[in-house]
PDB file of C-alpha atoms in Angstrom:
ATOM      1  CA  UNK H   1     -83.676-118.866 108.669  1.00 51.00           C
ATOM      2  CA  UNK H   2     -85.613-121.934 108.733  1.00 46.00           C
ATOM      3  CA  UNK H   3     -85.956-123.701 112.200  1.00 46.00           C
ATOM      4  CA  UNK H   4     -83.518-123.152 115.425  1.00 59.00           C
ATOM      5  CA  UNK H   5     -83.011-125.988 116.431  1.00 92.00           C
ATOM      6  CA  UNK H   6     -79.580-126.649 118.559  1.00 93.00           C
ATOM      7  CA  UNK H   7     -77.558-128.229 115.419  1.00 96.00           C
ATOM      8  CA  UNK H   8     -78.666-124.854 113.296  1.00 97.00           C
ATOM      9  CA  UNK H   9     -77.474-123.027 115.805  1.00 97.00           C
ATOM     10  CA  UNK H  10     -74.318-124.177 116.558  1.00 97.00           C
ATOM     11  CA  UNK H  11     -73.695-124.041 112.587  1.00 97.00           C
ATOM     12  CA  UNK H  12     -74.253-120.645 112.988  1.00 97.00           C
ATOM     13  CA  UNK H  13     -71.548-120.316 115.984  1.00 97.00           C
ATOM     14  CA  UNK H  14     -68.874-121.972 113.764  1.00 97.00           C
ATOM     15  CA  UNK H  15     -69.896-120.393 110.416  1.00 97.00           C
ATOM     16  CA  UNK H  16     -68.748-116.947 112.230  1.00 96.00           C
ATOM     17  CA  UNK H  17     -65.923-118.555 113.300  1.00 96.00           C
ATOM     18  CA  UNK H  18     -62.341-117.148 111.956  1.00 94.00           C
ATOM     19  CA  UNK H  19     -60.634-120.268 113.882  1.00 94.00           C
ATOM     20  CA  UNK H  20     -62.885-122.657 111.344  1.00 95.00           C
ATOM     21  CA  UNK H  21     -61.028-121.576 108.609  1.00 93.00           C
ATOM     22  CA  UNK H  22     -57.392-121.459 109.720  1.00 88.00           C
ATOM     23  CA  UNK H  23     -54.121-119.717 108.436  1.00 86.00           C
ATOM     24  CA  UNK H  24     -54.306-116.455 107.212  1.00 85.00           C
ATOM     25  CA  UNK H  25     -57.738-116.057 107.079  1.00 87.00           C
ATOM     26  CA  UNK H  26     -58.328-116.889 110.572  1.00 89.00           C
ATOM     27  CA  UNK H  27     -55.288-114.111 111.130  1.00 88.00           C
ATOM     28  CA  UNK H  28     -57.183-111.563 109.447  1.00 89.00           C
ATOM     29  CA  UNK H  29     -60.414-112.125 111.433  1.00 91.00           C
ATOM     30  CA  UNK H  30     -62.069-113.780 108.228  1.00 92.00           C
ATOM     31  CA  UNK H  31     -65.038-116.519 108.535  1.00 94.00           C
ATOM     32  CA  UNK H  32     -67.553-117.788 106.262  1.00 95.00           C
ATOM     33  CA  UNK H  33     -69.332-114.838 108.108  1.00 94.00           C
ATOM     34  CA  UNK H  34     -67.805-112.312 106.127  1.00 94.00           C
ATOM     35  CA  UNK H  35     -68.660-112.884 103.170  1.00 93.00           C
ATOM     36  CA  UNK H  36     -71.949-114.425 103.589  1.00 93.00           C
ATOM     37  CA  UNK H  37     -73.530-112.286 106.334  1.00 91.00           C
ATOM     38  CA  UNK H  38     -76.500-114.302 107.823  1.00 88.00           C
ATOM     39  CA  UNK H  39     -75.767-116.926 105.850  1.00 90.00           C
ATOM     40  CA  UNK H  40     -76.561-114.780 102.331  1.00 91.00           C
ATOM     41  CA  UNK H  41     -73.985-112.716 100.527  1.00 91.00           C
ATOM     42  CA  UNK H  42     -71.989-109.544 100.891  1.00 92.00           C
ATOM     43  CA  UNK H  43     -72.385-107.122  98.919  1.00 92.00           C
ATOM     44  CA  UNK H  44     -69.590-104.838 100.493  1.00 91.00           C
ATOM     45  CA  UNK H  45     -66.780-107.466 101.052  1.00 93.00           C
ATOM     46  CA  UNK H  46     -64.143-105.928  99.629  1.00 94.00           C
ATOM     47  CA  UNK H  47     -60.407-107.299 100.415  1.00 93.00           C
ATOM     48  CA  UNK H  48     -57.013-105.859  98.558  1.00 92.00           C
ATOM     49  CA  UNK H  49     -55.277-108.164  96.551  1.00 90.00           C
ATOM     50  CA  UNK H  50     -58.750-110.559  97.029  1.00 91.00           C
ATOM     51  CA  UNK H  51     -61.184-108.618  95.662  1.00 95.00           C
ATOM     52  CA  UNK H  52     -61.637-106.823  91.997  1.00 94.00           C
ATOM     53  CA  UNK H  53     -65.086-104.646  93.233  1.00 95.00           C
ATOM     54  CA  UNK H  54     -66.738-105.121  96.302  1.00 95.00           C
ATOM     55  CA  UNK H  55     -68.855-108.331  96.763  1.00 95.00           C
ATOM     56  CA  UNK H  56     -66.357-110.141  94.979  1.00 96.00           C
ATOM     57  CA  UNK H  57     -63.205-112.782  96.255  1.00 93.00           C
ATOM     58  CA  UNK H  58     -60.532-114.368  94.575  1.00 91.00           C
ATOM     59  CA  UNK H  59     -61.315-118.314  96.342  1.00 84.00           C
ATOM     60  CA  UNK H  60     -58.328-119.220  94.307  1.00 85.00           C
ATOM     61  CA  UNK H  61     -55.780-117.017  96.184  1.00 86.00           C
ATOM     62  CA  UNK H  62     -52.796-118.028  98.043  1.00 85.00           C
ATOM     63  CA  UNK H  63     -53.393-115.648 100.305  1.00 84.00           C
ATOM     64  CA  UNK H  64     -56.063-118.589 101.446  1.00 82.00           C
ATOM     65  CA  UNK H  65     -54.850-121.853 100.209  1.00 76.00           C
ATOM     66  CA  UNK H  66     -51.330-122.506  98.985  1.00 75.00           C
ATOM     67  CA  UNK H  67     -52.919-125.424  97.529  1.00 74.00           C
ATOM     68  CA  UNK H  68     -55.549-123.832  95.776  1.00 75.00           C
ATOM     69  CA  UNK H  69     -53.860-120.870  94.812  1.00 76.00           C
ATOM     70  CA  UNK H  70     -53.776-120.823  90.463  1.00 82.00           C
ATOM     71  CA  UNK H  71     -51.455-117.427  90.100  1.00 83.00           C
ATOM     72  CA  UNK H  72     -54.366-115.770  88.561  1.00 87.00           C
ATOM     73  CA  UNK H  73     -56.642-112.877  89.922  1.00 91.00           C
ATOM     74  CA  UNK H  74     -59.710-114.636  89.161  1.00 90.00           C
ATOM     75  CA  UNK H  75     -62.670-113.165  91.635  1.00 93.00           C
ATOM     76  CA  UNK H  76     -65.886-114.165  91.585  1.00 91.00           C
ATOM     77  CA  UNK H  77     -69.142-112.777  93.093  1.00 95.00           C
ATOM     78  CA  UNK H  78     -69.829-114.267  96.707  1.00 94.00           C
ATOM     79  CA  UNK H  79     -72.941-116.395  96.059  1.00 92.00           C
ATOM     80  CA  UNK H  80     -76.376-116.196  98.154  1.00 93.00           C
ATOM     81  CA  UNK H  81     -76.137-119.374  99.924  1.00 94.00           C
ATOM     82  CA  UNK H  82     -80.314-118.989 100.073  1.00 92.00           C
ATOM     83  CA  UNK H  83     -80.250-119.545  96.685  1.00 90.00           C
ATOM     84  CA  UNK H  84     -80.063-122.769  94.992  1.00 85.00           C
ATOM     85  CA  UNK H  85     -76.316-123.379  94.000  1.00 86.00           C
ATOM     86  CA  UNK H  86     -74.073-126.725  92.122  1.00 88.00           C
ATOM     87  CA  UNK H  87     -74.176-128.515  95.272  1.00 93.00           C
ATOM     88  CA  UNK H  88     -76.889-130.741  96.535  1.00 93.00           C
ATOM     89  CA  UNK H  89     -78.610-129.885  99.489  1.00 92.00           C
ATOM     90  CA  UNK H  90     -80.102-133.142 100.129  1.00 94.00           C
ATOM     91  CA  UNK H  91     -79.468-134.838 103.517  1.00 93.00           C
ATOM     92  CA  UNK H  92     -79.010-138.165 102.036  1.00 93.00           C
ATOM     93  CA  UNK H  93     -76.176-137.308  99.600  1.00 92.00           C
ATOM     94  CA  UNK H  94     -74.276-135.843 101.921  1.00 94.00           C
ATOM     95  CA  UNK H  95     -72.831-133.574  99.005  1.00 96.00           C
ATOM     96  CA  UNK H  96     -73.081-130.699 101.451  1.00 96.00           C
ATOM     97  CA  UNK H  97     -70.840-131.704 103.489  1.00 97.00           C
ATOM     98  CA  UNK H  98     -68.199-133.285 101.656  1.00 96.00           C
ATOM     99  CA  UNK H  99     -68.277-129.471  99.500  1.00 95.00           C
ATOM    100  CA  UNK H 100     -68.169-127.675 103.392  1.00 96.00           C
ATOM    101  CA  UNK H 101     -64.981-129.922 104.038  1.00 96.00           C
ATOM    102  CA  UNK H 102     -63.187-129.113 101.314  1.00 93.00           C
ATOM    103  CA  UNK H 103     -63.261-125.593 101.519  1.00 91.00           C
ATOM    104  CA  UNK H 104     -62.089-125.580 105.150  1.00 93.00           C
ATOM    105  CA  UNK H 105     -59.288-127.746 104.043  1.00 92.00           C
ATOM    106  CA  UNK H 106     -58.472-127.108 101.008  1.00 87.00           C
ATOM    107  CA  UNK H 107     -59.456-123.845 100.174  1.00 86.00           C
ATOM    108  CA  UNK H 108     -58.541-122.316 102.871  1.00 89.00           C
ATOM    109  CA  UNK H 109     -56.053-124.317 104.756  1.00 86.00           C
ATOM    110  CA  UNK H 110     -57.675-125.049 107.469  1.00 90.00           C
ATOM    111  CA  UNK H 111     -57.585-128.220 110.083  1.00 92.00           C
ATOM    112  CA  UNK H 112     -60.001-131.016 109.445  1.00 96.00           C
ATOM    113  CA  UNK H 113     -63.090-130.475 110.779  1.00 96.00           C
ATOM    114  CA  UNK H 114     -64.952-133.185 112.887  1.00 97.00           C
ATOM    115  CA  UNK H 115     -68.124-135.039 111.902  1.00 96.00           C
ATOM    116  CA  UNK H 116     -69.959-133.222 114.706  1.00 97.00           C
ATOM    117  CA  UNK H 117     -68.735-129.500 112.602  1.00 97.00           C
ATOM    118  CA  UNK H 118     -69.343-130.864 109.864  1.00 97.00           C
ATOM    119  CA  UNK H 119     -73.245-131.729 110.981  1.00 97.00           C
ATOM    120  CA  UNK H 120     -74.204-128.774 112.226  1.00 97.00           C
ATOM    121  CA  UNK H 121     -72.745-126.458 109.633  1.00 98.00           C
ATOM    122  CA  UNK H 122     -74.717-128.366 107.338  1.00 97.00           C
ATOM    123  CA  UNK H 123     -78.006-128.284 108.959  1.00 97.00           C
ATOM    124  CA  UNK H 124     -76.860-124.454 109.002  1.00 97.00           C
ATOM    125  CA  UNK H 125     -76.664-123.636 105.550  1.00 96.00           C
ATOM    126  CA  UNK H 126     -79.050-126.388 104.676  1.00 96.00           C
ATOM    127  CA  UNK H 127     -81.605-123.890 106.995  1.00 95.00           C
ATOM    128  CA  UNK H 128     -81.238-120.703 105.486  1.00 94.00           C
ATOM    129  CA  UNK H 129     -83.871-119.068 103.881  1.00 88.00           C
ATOM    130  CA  UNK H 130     -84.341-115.801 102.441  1.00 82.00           C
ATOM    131  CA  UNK H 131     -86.284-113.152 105.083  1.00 73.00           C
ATOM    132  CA  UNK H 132     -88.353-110.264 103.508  1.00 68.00           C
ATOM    133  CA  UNK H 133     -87.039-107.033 104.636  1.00 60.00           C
ATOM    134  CA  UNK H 134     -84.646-108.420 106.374  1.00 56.00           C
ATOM    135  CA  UNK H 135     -81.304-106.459 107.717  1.00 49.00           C
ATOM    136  CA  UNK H 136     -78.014-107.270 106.427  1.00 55.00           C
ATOM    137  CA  UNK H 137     -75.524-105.403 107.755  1.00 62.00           C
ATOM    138  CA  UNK H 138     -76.910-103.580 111.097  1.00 74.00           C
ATOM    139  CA  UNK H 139     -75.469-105.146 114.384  1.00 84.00           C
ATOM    140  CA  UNK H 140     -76.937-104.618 117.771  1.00 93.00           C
ATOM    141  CA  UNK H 141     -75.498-105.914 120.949  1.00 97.00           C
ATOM    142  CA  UNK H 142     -78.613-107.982 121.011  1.00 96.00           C
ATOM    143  CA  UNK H 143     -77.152-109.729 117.967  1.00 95.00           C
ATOM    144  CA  UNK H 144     -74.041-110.582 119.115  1.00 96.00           C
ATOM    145  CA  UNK H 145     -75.083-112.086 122.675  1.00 98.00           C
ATOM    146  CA  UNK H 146     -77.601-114.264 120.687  1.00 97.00           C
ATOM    147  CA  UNK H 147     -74.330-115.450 118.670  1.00 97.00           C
ATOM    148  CA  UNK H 148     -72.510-115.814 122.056  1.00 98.00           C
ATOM    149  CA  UNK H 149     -75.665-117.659 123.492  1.00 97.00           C
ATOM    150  CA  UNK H 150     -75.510-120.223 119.959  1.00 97.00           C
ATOM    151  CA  UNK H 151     -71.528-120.758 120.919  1.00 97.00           C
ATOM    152  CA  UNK H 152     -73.059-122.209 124.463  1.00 97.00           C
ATOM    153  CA  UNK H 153     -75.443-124.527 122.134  1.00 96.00           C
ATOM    154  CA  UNK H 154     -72.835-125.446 119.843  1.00 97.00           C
ATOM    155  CA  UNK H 155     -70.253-126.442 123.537  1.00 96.00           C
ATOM    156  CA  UNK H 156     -73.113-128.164 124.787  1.00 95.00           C
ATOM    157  CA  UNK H 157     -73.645-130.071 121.709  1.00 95.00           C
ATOM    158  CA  UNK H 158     -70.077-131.069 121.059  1.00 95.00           C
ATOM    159  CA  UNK H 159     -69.351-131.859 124.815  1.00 93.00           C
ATOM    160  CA  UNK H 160     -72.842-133.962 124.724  1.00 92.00           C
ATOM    161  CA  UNK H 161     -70.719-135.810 121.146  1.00 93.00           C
ATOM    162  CA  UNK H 162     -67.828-136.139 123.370  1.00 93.00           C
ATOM    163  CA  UNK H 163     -66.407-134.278 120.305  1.00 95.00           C
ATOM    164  CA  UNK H 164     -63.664-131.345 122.801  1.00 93.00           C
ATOM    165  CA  UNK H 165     -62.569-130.555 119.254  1.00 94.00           C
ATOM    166  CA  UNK H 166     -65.536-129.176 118.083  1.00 95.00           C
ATOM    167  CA  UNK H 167     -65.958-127.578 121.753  1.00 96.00           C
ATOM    168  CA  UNK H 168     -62.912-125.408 121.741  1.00 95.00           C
ATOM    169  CA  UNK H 169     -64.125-124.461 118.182  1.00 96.00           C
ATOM    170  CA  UNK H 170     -67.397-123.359 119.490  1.00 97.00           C
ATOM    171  CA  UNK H 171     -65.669-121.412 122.599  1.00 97.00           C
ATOM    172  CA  UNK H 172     -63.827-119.571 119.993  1.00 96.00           C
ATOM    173  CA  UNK H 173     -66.855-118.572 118.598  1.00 97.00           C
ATOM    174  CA  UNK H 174     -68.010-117.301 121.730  1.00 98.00           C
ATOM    175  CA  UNK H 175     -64.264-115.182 122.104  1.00 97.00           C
ATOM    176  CA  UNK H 176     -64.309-113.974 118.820  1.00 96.00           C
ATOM    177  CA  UNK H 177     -67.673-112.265 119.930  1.00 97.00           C
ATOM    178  CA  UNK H 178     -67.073-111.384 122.868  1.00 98.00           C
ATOM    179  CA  UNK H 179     -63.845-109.186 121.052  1.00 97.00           C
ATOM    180  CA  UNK H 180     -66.374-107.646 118.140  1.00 96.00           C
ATOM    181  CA  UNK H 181     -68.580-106.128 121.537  1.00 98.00           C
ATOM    182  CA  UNK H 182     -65.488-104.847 123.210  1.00 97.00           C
ATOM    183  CA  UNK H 183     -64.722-102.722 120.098  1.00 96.00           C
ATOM    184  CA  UNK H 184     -67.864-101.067 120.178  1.00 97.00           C
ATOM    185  CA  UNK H 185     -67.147-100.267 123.949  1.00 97.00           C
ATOM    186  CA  UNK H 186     -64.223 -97.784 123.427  1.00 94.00           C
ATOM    187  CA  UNK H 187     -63.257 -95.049 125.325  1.00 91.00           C
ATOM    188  CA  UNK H 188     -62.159 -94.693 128.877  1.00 92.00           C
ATOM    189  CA  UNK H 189     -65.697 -94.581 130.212  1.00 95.00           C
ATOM    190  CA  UNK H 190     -66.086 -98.317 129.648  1.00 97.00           C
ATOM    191  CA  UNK H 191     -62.869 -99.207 130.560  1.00 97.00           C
ATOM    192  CA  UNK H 192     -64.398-101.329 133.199  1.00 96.00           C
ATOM    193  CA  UNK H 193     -67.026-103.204 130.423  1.00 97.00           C
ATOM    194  CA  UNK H 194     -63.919-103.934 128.471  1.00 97.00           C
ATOM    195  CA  UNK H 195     -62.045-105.548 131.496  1.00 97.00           C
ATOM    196  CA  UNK H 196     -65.039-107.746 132.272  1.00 98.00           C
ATOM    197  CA  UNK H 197     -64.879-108.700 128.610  1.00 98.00           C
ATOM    198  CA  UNK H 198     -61.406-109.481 128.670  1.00 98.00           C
ATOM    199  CA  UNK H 199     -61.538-111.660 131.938  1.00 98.00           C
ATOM    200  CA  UNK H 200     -65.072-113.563 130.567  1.00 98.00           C
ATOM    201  CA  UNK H 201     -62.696-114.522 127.381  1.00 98.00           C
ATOM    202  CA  UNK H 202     -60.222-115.591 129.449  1.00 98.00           C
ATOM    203  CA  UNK H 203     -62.837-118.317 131.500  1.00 98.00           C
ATOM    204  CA  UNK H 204     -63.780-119.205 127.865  1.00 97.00           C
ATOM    205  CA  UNK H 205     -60.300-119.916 127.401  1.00 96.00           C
ATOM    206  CA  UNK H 206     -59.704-122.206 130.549  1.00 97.00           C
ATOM    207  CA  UNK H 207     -62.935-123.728 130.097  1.00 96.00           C
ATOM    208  CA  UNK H 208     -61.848-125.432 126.972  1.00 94.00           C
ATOM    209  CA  UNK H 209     -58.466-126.911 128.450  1.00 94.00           C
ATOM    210  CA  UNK H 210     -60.738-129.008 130.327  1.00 93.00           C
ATOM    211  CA  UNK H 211     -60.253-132.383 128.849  1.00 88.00           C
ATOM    212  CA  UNK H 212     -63.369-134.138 130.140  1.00 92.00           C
ATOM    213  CA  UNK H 213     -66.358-132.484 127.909  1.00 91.00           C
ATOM    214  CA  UNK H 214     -69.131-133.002 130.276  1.00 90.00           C
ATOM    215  CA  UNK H 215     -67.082-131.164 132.566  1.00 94.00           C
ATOM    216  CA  UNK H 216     -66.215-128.854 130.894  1.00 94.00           C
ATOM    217  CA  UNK H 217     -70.312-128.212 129.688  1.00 93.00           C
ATOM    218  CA  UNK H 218     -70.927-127.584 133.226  1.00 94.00           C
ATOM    219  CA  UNK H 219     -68.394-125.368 133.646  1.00 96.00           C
ATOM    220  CA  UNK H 220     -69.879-122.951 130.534  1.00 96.00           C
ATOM    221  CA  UNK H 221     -73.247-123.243 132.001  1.00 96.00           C
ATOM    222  CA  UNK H 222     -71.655-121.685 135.064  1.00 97.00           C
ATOM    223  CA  UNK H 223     -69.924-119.188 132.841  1.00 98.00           C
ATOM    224  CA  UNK H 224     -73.263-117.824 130.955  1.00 98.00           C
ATOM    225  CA  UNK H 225     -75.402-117.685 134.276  1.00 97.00           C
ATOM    226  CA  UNK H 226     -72.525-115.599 135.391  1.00 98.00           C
ATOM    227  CA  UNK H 227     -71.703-113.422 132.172  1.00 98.00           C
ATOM    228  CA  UNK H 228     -75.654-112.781 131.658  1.00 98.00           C
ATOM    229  CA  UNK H 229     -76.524-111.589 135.121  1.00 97.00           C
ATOM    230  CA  UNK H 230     -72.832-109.359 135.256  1.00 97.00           C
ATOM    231  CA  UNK H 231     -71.057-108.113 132.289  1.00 97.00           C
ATOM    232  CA  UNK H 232     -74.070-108.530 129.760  1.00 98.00           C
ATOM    233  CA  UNK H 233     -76.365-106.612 132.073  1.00 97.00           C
ATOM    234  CA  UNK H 234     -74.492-103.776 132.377  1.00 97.00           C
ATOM    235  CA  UNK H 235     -73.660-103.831 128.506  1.00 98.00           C
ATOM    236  CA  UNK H 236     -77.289-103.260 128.080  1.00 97.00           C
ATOM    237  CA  UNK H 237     -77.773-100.561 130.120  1.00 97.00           C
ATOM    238  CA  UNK H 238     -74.908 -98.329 128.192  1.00 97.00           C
ATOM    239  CA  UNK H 239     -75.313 -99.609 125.232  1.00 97.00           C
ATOM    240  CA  UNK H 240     -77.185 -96.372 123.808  1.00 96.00           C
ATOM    241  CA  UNK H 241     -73.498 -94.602 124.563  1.00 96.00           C
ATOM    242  CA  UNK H 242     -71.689 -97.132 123.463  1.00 97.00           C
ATOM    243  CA  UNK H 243     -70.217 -97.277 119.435  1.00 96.00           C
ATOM    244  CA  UNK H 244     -73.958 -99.395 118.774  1.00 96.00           C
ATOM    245  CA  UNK H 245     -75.365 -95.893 118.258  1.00 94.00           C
ATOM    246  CA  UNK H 246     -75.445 -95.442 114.660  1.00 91.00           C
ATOM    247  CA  UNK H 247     -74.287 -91.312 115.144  1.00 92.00           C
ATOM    248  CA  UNK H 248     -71.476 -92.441 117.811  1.00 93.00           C
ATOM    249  CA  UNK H 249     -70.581 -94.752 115.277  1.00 91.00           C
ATOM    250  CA  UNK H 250     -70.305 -92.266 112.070  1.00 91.00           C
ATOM    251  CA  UNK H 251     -68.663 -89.923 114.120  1.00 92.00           C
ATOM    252  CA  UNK H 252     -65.841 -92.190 115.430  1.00 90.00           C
ATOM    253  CA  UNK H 253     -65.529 -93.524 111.676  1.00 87.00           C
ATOM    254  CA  UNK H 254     -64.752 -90.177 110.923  1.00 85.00           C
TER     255      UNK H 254
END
């Protein structure tokens, strides 16, 4: 990744983003992050009905897009998006993001996105770079409060834009996060991490009803000083008993 600068990462916050997409893809818990982990490619997406052989989707499906679907099983392999692909990456041309619109929209049904989304998913992909040695697939709870802590950017940002839009899309970002830590919290001996989890999602929630955006960006900053000096503290401490441990995890896939 090239840069972090707050527009990169609040493209990263809405690129791992179900509710960018929409429909049924945002039902099924799919974003752009799913098939491009880190902003690359995956090699194990594999989806029934979607897929022929892992790393592969059908982008032509109306399981996405009545629109776009063709009535053939046509899937392709997911592209490295730190490669050099059709689309010009230049800021100028603005081909980018007229290619990132469509998909949301047509491809995959999904709501138009505001100039503000637009932006910073653009400066997103526009930033990534390939990373020697670099870790596809691992997650650590590390990882996913850094993606909560981009979904505060990416608020900030949009409530700076007076875009509330593009805020409640960020806060979503920051739930949908927030959900992928609770799972690796099971068990009734963190029963209690899971309620703070819930009731932190739930602030999210209120916290982008509030119609005035700069009110509303105070309100998150009040929300993260809280959330990283309660519920992510503790997280920490049991995190080497929680479903992060790669044997926990084996055994509970199991």
């Amino acid at each position: 990744m090239a840069g972090d600068d707050d527009s990169i990462r609040s493209g990263r916050a809405l690129f791992a983003t179900p509710t960018l997409l929409g429909g049924q893809a945002a039902k099924a818990g799919l974003s752009c992050a799913s098939c491009h982990i880190n902003g690359r490619d995956n090699v194990h997406f594999l989806l029934a009905g979607v897929s022929a052989a892992p790393g592969t989707a059908d982008v032509t499906n109306s399981f996405f897009s009545a629109a776009r679907g063709n009535a053939r099983f046509d899937p392709v392999v997911i592209p490295d998006l730190a490669k050099p692909g059709k689309v010009s990456r230049d800021p100028g041309a603005r081909a980018l993001e007229i290619f990132i619109r469509n998909l949301i929209v047509e491809e995959f049904g999904g709501q138009e996105p505001t100039p503000a989304t637009l932006d910073t998913l653009a400066a997103y992909v526009r930033a990534i770079r390939p990373c020697p040695g670099e870790q596809r697939v691992v997650r650590r709870l590390n990882d996913q409060l850094a993606a909560i802590a981009d979904g505060a950017a990416a608020v900030r940002l949009m409530a700076g834009r007076g875009d509330p839009r593009g805020m409640r899309l960020a806060i979503a970002s920051m739930r949908h996060q927030l959900g992928l830590v609770a799972e690796r919290y099971a068990g009734p001996g963190f029963a209690r991490d899971r309620r703070a989890l819930l009731a932190a999602s739930r602030e999210l929630r209120a916290i982008g009803d509030i119609a005035v955006p700069g009110q509303a960006g105070l309100a998150l900053d009040r929300w993260k000083r809280g959330f990283d000096a309660g519920p992510a503290r503790r997280l920490r401490g049991a995190e080497a008993r929680s479903l992060y441990d790669g044997r926990r995890l084996d055994r509970a896939l199991r």
